[in-house]
Amino acid sequence: MPFINVETNLPASKFPEDLLKRLCTTLAAALGKPEDRMNLVVKTDLPMMIAGSSSPCLLMFLSALGVTDTAEKNKKHSAKIFQFLKGELGLSDDRILILFYPLEPWQIGKKGTVMSFL
């Protein structure tokens, strides 16, 4: 059950529904997770700076169970995600950052309990 939060200074018009769907598909494939488990939030038009510049940029926070817990896994995920974001949004490598966070089942509340008990 991946949770993806994207923050960007790009305008909302760069993120039509079909792009969000393709992003979910790409993320699901990269992480080896079912698409119906993906949770995505995109916040656009934010005042932002990366590396001291307010040029177009994107910050992604990616949390998931069992697939973001090693450098080797995250390196593979990063390559696939960067390829998509660069191609779809026209951003360069130095204008994208991804922060990976491993999750445990007890950290996710669902249906009045936590995932450990579902």
PDB file of C-alpha atoms in Angstrom:
ATOM      1  CA  MET A   1       0.000   0.000   0.000  1.00  0.00           C
ATOM      2  CA  PRO A   2       2.301   2.802  -1.241  1.00  0.00           C
ATOM      3  CA  PHE A   3       1.680   6.413  -0.278  1.00  0.00           C
ATOM      4  CA  ILE A   4       3.051   9.016  -2.681  1.00  0.00           C
ATOM      5  CA  ASN A   5       3.001  12.743  -2.057  1.00  0.00           C
ATOM      6  CA  VAL A   6       4.253  15.040  -4.787  1.00  0.00           C
ATOM      7  CA  GLU A   7       4.992  18.702  -4.190  1.00  0.00           C
ATOM      8  CA  THR A   8       5.883  20.934  -7.110  1.00  0.00           C
ATOM      9  CA  ASN A   9       5.977  24.510  -8.277  1.00  0.00           C
ATOM     10  CA  LEU A  10       4.621  23.396 -11.650  1.00  0.00           C
ATOM     11  CA  PRO A  11       1.073  24.522 -12.469  1.00  0.00           C
ATOM     12  CA  ALA A  12      -1.907  22.200 -11.966  1.00  0.00           C
ATOM     13  CA  SER A  13      -2.437  22.196 -15.735  1.00  0.00           C
ATOM     14  CA  LYS A  14       0.671  19.969 -16.025  1.00  0.00           C
ATOM     15  CA  PHE A  15      -1.145  17.254 -14.052  1.00  0.00           C
ATOM     16  CA  PRO A  16      -4.358  16.317 -15.880  1.00  0.00           C
ATOM     17  CA  GLU A  17      -6.164  13.183 -14.714  1.00  0.00           C
ATOM     18  CA  ASP A  18      -4.640  11.015 -17.448  1.00  0.00           C
ATOM     19  CA  LEU A  19      -1.130  11.970 -16.297  1.00  0.00           C
ATOM     20  CA  LEU A  20      -2.037  11.057 -12.705  1.00  0.00           C
ATOM     21  CA  LYS A  21      -3.267   7.676 -13.945  1.00  0.00           C
ATOM     22  CA  ARG A  22      -0.053   7.073 -15.913  1.00  0.00           C
ATOM     23  CA  LEU A  23       2.003   8.140 -12.890  1.00  0.00           C
ATOM     24  CA  CYS A  24       0.129   5.637 -10.691  1.00  0.00           C
ATOM     25  CA  THR A  25       0.660   2.915 -13.304  1.00  0.00           C
ATOM     26  CA  THR A  26       4.380   3.719 -13.522  1.00  0.00           C
ATOM     27  CA  LEU A  27       4.804   3.821  -9.745  1.00  0.00           C
ATOM     28  CA  ALA A  28       2.904   0.553  -9.272  1.00  0.00           C
ATOM     29  CA  ALA A  29       5.081  -1.168 -11.877  1.00  0.00           C
ATOM     30  CA  ALA A  30       8.308   0.294 -10.450  1.00  0.00           C
ATOM     31  CA  LEU A  31       7.406  -0.824  -6.929  1.00  0.00           C
ATOM     32  CA  GLY A  32       5.867  -4.160  -7.909  1.00  0.00           C
ATOM     33  CA  LYS A  33       2.582  -3.256  -6.238  1.00  0.00           C
ATOM     34  CA  PRO A  34      -1.014  -3.557  -7.534  1.00  0.00           C
ATOM     35  CA  GLU A  35      -2.388  -0.344  -9.000  1.00  0.00           C
ATOM     36  CA  ASP A  36      -5.488  -0.514  -6.825  1.00  0.00           C
ATOM     37  CA  ARG A  37      -3.270  -0.157  -3.743  1.00  0.00           C
ATOM     38  CA  MET A  38      -1.658   3.127  -4.842  1.00  0.00           C
ATOM     39  CA  ASN A  39      -2.397   6.347  -2.936  1.00  0.00           C
ATOM     40  CA  LEU A  40      -1.284   9.546  -4.654  1.00  0.00           C
ATOM     41  CA  VAL A  41      -1.548  13.227  -3.739  1.00  0.00           C
ATOM     42  CA  VAL A  42      -0.150  15.963  -5.982  1.00  0.00           C
ATOM     43  CA  LYS A  43       0.206  19.519  -4.679  1.00  0.00           C
ATOM     44  CA  THR A  44       0.930  22.043  -7.424  1.00  0.00           C
ATOM     45  CA  ASP A  45       1.700  25.763  -7.714  1.00  0.00           C
ATOM     46  CA  LEU A  46       3.776  25.764  -4.517  1.00  0.00           C
ATOM     47  CA  PRO A  47       6.484  28.304  -3.746  1.00  0.00           C
ATOM     48  CA  MET A  48       9.549  26.022  -3.804  1.00  0.00           C
ATOM     49  CA  MET A  49      13.298  25.962  -4.158  1.00  0.00           C
ATOM     50  CA  ILE A  50      15.647  23.072  -4.790  1.00  0.00           C
ATOM     51  CA  ALA A  51      19.392  23.705  -4.675  1.00  0.00           C
ATOM     52  CA  GLY A  52      18.792  27.420  -4.223  1.00  0.00           C
ATOM     53  CA  SER A  53      16.731  27.806  -7.390  1.00  0.00           C
ATOM     54  CA  SER A  54      13.008  28.319  -7.881  1.00  0.00           C
ATOM     55  CA  SER A  55      13.157  26.941 -11.430  1.00  0.00           C
ATOM     56  CA  PRO A  56      10.540  24.220 -12.080  1.00  0.00           C
ATOM     57  CA  CYS A  57      11.096  21.367  -9.638  1.00  0.00           C
ATOM     58  CA  LEU A  58       9.427  18.399  -7.979  1.00  0.00           C
ATOM     59  CA  LEU A  59       9.780  16.733  -4.588  1.00  0.00           C
ATOM     60  CA  MET A  60       8.319  13.236  -4.135  1.00  0.00           C
ATOM     61  CA  PHE A  61       7.790  11.527  -0.781  1.00  0.00           C
ATOM     62  CA  LEU A  62       7.319   7.782  -1.273  1.00  0.00           C
ATOM     63  CA  SER A  63       6.365   5.443   1.581  1.00  0.00           C
ATOM     64  CA  ALA A  64       5.635   1.749   1.156  1.00  0.00           C
ATOM     65  CA  LEU A  65       5.633  -1.647   2.828  1.00  0.00           C
ATOM     66  CA  GLY A  66       8.576  -3.901   2.020  1.00  0.00           C
ATOM     67  CA  VAL A  67       9.902  -2.188  -1.112  1.00  0.00           C
ATOM     68  CA  THR A  68      11.652   0.979   0.070  1.00  0.00           C
ATOM     69  CA  ASP A  69      13.883  -0.547   2.722  1.00  0.00           C
ATOM     70  CA  THR A  70      17.252  -0.841   0.928  1.00  0.00           C
ATOM     71  CA  ALA A  71      19.508   1.381  -1.155  1.00  0.00           C
ATOM     72  CA  GLU A  72      19.536  -1.215  -3.943  1.00  0.00           C
ATOM     73  CA  LYS A  73      15.738  -1.279  -4.226  1.00  0.00           C
ATOM     74  CA  ASN A  74      15.449   2.506  -4.074  1.00  0.00           C
ATOM     75  CA  LYS A  75      18.114   2.939  -6.755  1.00  0.00           C
ATOM     76  CA  LYS A  76      16.014   0.802  -9.140  1.00  0.00           C
ATOM     77  CA  HIS A  77      12.802   2.615  -8.205  1.00  0.00           C
ATOM     78  CA  SER A  78      14.483   5.985  -8.613  1.00  0.00           C
ATOM     79  CA  ALA A  79      15.716   5.219 -12.138  1.00  0.00           C
ATOM     80  CA  LYS A  80      12.225   4.240 -13.337  1.00  0.00           C
ATOM     81  CA  ILE A  81      10.479   7.156 -11.626  1.00  0.00           C
ATOM     82  CA  PHE A  82      13.005   9.723 -12.844  1.00  0.00           C
ATOM     83  CA  GLN A  83      12.630   8.454 -16.412  1.00  0.00           C
ATOM     84  CA  PHE A  84       8.857   8.969 -16.250  1.00  0.00           C
ATOM     85  CA  LEU A  85       8.969  12.400 -14.585  1.00  0.00           C
ATOM     86  CA  LYS A  86      11.647  13.734 -16.927  1.00  0.00           C
ATOM     87  CA  GLY A  87       9.777  12.498 -20.001  1.00  0.00           C
ATOM     88  CA  GLU A  88       6.329  13.656 -18.935  1.00  0.00           C
ATOM     89  CA  LEU A  89       7.177  16.938 -17.217  1.00  0.00           C
ATOM     90  CA  GLY A  90      10.373  17.988 -18.955  1.00  0.00           C
ATOM     91  CA  LEU A  91      12.317  18.312 -15.712  1.00  0.00           C
ATOM     92  CA  SER A  92      16.044  17.586 -15.534  1.00  0.00           C
ATOM     93  CA  ASP A  93      17.671  15.207 -13.041  1.00  0.00           C
ATOM     94  CA  ASP A  94      18.799  18.055 -10.815  1.00  0.00           C
ATOM     95  CA  ARG A  95      15.236  19.417 -10.429  1.00  0.00           C
ATOM     96  CA  ILE A  96      13.716  16.200  -9.011  1.00  0.00           C
ATOM     97  CA  LEU A  97      14.185  14.731  -5.538  1.00  0.00           C
ATOM     98  CA  ILE A  98      12.625  11.538  -4.179  1.00  0.00           C
ATOM     99  CA  LEU A  99      12.561  10.741  -0.467  1.00  0.00           C
ATOM    100  CA  PHE A 100      11.962   7.057   0.274  1.00  0.00           C
ATOM    101  CA  TYR A 101      10.415   5.942   3.566  1.00  0.00           C
ATOM    102  CA  PRO A 102       9.949   2.297   4.559  1.00  0.00           C
ATOM    103  CA  LEU A 103       6.721   1.480   6.370  1.00  0.00           C
ATOM    104  CA  GLU A 104       5.689  -1.325   8.708  1.00  0.00           C
ATOM    105  CA  PRO A 105       2.116  -2.710   8.832  1.00  0.00           C
ATOM    106  CA  TRP A 106       1.535  -1.296  12.328  1.00  0.00           C
ATOM    107  CA  GLN A 107       2.138   2.236  10.965  1.00  0.00           C
ATOM    108  CA  ILE A 108      -0.893   2.196   8.642  1.00  0.00           C
ATOM    109  CA  GLY A 109      -4.401   2.638  10.031  1.00  0.00           C
ATOM    110  CA  LYS A 110      -7.221   1.135   7.964  1.00  0.00           C
ATOM    111  CA  LYS A 111     -10.800   0.030   8.704  1.00  0.00           C
ATOM    112  CA  GLY A 112     -10.562   1.023  12.353  1.00  0.00           C
ATOM    113  CA  THR A 113      -7.410  -0.987  13.018  1.00  0.00           C
ATOM    114  CA  VAL A 114      -3.888  -1.240  11.595  1.00  0.00           C
ATOM    115  CA  MET A 115      -2.652  -3.298   8.647  1.00  0.00           C
ATOM    116  CA  SER A 116      -0.982  -5.792  11.023  1.00  0.00           C
ATOM    117  CA  PHE A 117      -4.440  -7.127  11.899  1.00  0.00           C
ATOM    118  CA  LEU A 118      -5.972  -7.175   8.416  1.00  0.00           C
TER     119      LEU A 118
END
